[in-house]
Short mmCIF file of C-alpha atoms in Angstrom, two decimals:
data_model
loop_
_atom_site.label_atom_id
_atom_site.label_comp_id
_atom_site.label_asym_id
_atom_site.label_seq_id
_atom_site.Cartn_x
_atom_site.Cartn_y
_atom_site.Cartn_z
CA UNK A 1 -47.58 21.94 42.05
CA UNK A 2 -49.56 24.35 44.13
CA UNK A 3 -51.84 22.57 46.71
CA UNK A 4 -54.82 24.24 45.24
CA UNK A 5 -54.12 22.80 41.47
CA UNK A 6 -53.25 19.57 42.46
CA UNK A 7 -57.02 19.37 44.13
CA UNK A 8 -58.27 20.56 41.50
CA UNK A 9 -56.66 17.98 39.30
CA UNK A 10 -57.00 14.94 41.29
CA UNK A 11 -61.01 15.59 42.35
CA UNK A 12 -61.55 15.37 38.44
CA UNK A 13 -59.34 12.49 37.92
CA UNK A 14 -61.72 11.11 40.94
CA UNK A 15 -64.78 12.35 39.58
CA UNK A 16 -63.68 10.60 36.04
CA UNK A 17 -63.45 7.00 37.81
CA UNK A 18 -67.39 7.25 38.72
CA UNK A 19 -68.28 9.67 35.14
CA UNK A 20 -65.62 10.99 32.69
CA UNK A 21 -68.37 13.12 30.92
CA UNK A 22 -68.67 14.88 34.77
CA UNK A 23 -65.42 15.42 34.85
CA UNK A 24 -64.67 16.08 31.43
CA UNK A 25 -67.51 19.02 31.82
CA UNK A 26 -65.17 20.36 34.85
CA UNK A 27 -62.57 20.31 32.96
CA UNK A 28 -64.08 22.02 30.12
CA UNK A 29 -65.28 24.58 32.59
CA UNK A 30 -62.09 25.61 34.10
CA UNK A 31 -60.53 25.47 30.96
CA UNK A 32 -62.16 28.48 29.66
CA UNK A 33 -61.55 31.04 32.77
CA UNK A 34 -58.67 32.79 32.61
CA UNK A 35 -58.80 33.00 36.35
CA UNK A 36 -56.74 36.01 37.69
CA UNK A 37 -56.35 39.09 36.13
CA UNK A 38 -53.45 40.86 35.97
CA UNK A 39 -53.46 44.20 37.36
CA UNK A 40 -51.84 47.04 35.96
CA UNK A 41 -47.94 47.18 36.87
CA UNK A 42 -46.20 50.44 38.85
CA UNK A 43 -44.34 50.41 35.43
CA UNK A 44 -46.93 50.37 33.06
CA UNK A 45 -48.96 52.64 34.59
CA UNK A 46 -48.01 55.98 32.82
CA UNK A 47 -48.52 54.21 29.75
CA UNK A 48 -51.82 52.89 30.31
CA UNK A 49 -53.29 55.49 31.48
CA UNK A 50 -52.23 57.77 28.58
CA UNK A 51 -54.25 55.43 26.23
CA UNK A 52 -57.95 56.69 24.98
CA UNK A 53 -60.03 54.25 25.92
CA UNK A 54 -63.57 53.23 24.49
CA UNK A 55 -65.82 50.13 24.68
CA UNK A 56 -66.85 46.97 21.95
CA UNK A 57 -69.38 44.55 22.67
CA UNK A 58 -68.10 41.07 21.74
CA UNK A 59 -70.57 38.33 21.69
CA UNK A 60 -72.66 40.28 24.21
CA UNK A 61 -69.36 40.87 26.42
CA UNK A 62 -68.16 44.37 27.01
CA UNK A 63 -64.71 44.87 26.07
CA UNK A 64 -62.53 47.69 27.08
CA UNK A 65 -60.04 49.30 23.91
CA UNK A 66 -57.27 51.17 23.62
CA UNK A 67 -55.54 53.66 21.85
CA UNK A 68 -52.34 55.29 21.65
CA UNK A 69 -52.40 58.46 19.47
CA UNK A 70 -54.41 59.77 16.73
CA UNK A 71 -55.40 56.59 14.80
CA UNK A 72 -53.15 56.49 11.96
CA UNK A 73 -51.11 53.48 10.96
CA UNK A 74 -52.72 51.18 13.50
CA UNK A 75 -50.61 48.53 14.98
CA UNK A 76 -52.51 45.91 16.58
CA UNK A 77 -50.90 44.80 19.68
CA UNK A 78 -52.42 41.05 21.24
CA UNK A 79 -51.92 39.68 24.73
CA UNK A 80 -52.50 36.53 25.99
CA UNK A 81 -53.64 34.27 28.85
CA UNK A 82 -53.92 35.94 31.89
CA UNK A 83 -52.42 39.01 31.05
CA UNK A 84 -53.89 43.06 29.60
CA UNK A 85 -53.27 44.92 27.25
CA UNK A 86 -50.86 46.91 29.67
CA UNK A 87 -48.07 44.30 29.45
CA UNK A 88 -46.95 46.07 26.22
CA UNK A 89 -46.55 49.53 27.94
CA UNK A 90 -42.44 49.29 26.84
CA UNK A 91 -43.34 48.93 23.36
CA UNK A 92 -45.96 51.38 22.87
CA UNK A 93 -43.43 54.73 23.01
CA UNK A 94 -41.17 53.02 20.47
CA UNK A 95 -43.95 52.48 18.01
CA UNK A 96 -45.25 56.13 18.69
CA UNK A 97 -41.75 57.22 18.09
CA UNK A 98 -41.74 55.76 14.27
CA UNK A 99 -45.05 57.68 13.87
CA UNK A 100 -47.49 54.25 14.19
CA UNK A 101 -50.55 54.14 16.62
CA UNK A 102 -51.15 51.38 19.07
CA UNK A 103 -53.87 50.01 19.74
CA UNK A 104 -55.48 46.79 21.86
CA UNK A 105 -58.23 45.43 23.87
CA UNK A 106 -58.41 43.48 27.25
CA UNK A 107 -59.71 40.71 26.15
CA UNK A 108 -62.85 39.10 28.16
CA UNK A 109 -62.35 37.62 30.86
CA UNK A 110 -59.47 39.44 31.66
CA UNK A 111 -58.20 43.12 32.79
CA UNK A 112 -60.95 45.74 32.96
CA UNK A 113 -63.07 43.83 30.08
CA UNK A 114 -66.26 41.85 31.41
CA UNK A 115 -67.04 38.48 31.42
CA UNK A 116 -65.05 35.23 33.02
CA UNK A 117 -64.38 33.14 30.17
CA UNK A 118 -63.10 33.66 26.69
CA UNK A 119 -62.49 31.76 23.84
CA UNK A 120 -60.14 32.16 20.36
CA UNK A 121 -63.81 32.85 18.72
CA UNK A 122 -64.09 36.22 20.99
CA UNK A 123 -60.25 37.21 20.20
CA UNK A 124 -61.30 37.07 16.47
CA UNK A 125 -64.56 38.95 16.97
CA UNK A 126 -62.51 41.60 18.74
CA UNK A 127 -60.01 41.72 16.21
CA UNK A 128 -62.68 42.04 13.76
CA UNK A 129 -64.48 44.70 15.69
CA UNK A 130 -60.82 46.56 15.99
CA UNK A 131 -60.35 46.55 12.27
CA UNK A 132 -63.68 48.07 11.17
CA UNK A 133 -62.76 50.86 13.68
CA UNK A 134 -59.17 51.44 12.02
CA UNK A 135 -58.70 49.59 8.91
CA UNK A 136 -56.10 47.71 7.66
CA UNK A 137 -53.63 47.46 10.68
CA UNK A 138 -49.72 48.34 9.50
CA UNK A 139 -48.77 45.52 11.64
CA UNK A 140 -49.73 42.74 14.53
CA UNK A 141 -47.37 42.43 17.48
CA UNK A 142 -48.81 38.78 19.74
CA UNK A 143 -48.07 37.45 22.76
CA UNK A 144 -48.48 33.89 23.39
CA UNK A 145 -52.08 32.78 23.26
CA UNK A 146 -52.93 35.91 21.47
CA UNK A 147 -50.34 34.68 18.65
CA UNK A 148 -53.14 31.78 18.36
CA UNK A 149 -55.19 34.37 17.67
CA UNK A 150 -53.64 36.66 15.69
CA UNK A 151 -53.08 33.57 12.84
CA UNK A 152 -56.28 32.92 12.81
CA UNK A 153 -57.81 35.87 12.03
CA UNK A 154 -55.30 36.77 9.83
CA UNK A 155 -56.15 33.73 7.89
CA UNK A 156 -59.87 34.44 8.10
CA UNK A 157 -59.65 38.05 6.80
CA UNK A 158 -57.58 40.39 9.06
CA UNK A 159 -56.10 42.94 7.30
CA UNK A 160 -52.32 43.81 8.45
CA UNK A 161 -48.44 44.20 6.38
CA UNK A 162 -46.47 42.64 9.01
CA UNK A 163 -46.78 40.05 11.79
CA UNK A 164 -44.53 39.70 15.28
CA UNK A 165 -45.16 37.17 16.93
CA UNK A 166 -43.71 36.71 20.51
CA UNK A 167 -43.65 33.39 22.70
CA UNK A 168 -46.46 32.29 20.96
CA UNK A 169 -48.36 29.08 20.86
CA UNK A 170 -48.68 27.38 17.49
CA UNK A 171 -49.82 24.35 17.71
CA UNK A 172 -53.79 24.56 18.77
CA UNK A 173 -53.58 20.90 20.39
CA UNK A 174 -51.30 21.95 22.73
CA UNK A 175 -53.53 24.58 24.90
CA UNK A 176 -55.51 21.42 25.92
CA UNK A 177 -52.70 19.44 26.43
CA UNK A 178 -50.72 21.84 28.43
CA UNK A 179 -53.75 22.66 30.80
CA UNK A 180 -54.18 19.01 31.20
CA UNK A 181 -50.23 18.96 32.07
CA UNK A 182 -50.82 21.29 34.67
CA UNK A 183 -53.41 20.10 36.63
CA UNK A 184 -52.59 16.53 36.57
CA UNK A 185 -55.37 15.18 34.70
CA UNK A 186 -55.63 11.60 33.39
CA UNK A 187 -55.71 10.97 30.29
CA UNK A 188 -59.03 10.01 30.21
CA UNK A 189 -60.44 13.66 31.39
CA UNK A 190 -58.08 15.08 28.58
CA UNK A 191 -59.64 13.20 26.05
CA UNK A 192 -62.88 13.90 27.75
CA UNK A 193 -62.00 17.83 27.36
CA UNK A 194 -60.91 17.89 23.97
CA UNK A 195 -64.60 16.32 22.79
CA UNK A 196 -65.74 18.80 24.18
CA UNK A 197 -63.68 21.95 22.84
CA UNK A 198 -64.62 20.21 19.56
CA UNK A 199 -68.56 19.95 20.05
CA UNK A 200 -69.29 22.73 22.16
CA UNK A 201 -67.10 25.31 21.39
CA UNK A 202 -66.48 24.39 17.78
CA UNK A 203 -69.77 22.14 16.38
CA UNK A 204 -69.71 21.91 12.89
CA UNK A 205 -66.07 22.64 12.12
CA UNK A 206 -63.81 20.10 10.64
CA UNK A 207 -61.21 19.20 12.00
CA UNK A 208 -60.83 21.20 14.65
CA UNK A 209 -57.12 21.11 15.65
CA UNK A 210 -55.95 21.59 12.48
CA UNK A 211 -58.45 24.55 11.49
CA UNK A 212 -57.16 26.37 13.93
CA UNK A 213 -53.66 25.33 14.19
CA UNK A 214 -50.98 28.46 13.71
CA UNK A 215 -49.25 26.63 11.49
CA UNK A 216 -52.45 25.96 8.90
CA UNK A 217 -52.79 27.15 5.37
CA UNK A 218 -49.54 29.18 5.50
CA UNK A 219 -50.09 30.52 2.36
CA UNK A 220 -53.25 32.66 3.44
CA UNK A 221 -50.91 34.48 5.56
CA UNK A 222 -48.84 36.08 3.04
CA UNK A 223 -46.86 38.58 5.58
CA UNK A 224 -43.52 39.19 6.56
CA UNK A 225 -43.42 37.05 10.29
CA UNK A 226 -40.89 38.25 12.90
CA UNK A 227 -41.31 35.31 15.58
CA UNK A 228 -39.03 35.89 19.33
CA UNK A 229 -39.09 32.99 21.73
CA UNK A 230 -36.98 31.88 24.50
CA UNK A 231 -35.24 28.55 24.49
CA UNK A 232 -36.20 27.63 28.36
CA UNK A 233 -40.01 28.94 27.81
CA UNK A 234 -41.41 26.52 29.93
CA UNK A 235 -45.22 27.69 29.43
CA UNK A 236 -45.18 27.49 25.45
CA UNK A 237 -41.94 25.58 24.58
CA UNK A 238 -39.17 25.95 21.81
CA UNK A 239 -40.80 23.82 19.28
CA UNK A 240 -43.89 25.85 19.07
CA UNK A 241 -41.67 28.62 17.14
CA UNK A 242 -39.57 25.72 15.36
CA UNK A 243 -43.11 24.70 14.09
CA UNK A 244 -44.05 28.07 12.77
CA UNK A 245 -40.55 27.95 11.12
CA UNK A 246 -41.09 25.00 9.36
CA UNK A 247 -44.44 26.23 8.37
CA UNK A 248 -43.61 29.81 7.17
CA UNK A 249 -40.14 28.91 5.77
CA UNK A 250 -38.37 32.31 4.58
CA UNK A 251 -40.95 34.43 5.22
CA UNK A 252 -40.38 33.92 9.00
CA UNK A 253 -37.31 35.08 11.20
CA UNK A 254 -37.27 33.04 14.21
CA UNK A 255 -34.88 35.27 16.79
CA UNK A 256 -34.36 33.04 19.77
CA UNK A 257 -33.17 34.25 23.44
CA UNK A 258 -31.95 32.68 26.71
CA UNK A 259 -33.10 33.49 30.07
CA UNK A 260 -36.43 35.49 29.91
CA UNK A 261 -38.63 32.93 29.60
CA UNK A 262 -42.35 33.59 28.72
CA UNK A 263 -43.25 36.42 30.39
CA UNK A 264 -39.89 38.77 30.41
CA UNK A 265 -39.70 38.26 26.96
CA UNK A 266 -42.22 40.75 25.83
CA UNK A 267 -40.44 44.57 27.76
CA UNK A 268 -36.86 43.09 27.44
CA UNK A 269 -34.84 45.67 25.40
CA UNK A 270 -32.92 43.79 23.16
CA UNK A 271 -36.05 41.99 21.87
CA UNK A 272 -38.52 45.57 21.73
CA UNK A 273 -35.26 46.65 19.56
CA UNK A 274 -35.82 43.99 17.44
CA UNK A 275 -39.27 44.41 17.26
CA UNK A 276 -39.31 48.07 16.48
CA UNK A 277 -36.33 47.46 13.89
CA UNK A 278 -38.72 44.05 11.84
CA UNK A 279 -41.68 47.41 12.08
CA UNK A 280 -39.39 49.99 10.91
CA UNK A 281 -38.40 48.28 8.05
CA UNK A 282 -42.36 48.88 6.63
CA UNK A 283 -42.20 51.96 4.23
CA UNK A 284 -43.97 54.77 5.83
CA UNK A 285 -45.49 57.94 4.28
CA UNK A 286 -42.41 59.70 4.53
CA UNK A 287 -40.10 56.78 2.77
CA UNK A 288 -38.13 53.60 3.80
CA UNK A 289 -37.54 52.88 7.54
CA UNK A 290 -34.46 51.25 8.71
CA UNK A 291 -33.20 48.28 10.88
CA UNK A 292 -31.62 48.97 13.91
CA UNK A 293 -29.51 45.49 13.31
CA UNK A 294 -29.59 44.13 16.80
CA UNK A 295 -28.61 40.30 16.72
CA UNK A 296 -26.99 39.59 19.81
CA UNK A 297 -25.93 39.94 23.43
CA UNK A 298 -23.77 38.25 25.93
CA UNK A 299 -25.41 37.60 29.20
CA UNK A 300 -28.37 36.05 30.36
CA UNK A 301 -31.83 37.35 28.78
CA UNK A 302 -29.57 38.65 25.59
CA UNK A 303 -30.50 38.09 22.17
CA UNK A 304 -28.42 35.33 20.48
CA UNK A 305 -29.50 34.74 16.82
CA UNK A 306 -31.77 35.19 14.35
CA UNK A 307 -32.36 32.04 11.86
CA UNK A 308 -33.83 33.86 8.51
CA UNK A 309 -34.07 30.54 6.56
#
């Protein structure tokens, strides 16, 4: 554990002998900043800077948008913790090449949008605020928290034909429990943090780790699903894909890979093939698109299977 983290973690535990509220409120406090923000890669950078940019206002936040082309057949393209809407810079010529547009925001609290915190609330609003701009989105591509995300809205009104959703977290329960993980936090300041993700962040919901739970109300997300995860992620494991599996039954591929792990995953070639092929197969204007059939590799990082039910 990095020295920082751990003192992190064990002045709360400390602070939790004497007043778990106090500690609790740390907790809660932390858990909301995204921290760092990733910068925009030597690689990406061509990419990004193509992109027409404009600004939303998101629960009084300004948020920085972008857009790849000319606005027609949208394709809504989520990041997640810690990360910009630059990470997809690999996928965004592919979907330009079957005649979609990308777009995406940095969400607050992270790459050149303002703020320091964010929450799934201001990932919906965004969304929201992206879809009144473009209308009904062809599809949503996610990336791990923003997978969170993109069910939720979905559920709540988004407008979109198909769903990818990449290394993605499903279960909501485990954010909390996974930050606790990290830092070393007794169980006492986790339980300490979760009241207060339920009263303060969500006061007057029902429920709350269910409401917002991927794997919730499947029905209300009546889309074709393309989920990709790794088998060693160690930041949002396995079973968070074998969940949405369960959930979304034969409506949801579940493609699985070994040895890019939660990160790689999303500009690895095999898996933007697979991508593109799941977005290709959407009719567009000019008829039927087509599957480029990619299923599996040999090698580290490959592709090795695709379980369609």
């Amino acid at each position: 554990m990095d020295p920082a983290v751990a003192l992190i973690g064990s002045t709360l535990n400390a602070t939790s002998l004497l007043s778990p509220r106090a500690a609790g409120r740390g907790a809660f406090e932390i858990f909301l900043r995204p921290g760092r923000r990733g910068r925009v890669r030597p690689a990406e950078r061509e990419v990004h800077e193509r992109a027409v940019t404009e600004e939303l206002t998101v629960h009084g936040k300004r948020v920085v948008a972008y857009r790849w082309g000319d606005g027609a057949r949208p394709v809504l393209l989520l990041h997640g913790w810690q990360s910009r809407a630059s990470r997809y810079a690999a996928l965004v010529p592919r979907l330009r090449a079957l005649g979609l547009t990308p777009v995406s925001f940095d969400a607050p609290g992270h790459g050149d949008s303002g703020g320091r915190t964010t929450t799934i609330l201001e990932y919906r609003e965004a969304i929201r605020r992206m879809q009144d701009r473009y209308g009904t989105f062809d599809s949503v591509v996610a990336h791990s928290f923003g997978v969170t995300c993109a069910f939720l809205a979905l559920r709540e009104g988004a407008r979109a034909g198909r769903l990818v959703a990449v290394a993605g977290v499903s279960e909501f329960g485990y954010l909390p429990a996974r930050f606790s993980a990290g830092l070393g936090l007794h169980p006492r300041v986790e339980r300490e943090l979760r009241r207060r993700i339920e009263q303060e962040l969500f006061a007057g919901t029902d429920d709350v780790w269910e409401h917002f739970d991927a794997a919730h109300d499947p029905a209300a997300v009546p889309l074709p699903i393309l989920a990709v995860h790794d088998e060693g992620d160690a930041v949002a494991r396995i079973g968070q894909a074998h969940r949405l599996k369960a959930a979304y039954g034969d409506r949801l591929e579940l493609l699985t890979t070994r040895g890019l792990g939660h990160s790689r995953i999303l500009a690895a070639p095999a898996v933007i093939d697979n991508i593109v092929g799941f977005l290709g197969e959407a009719p567009a204007a000019g008829g039927a698109g087509g599957r480029p059939g990619v299923r599996a590799g040999a090698g580290s990082g490959a592709a090795t299977g695709a379980a369609a039910g």
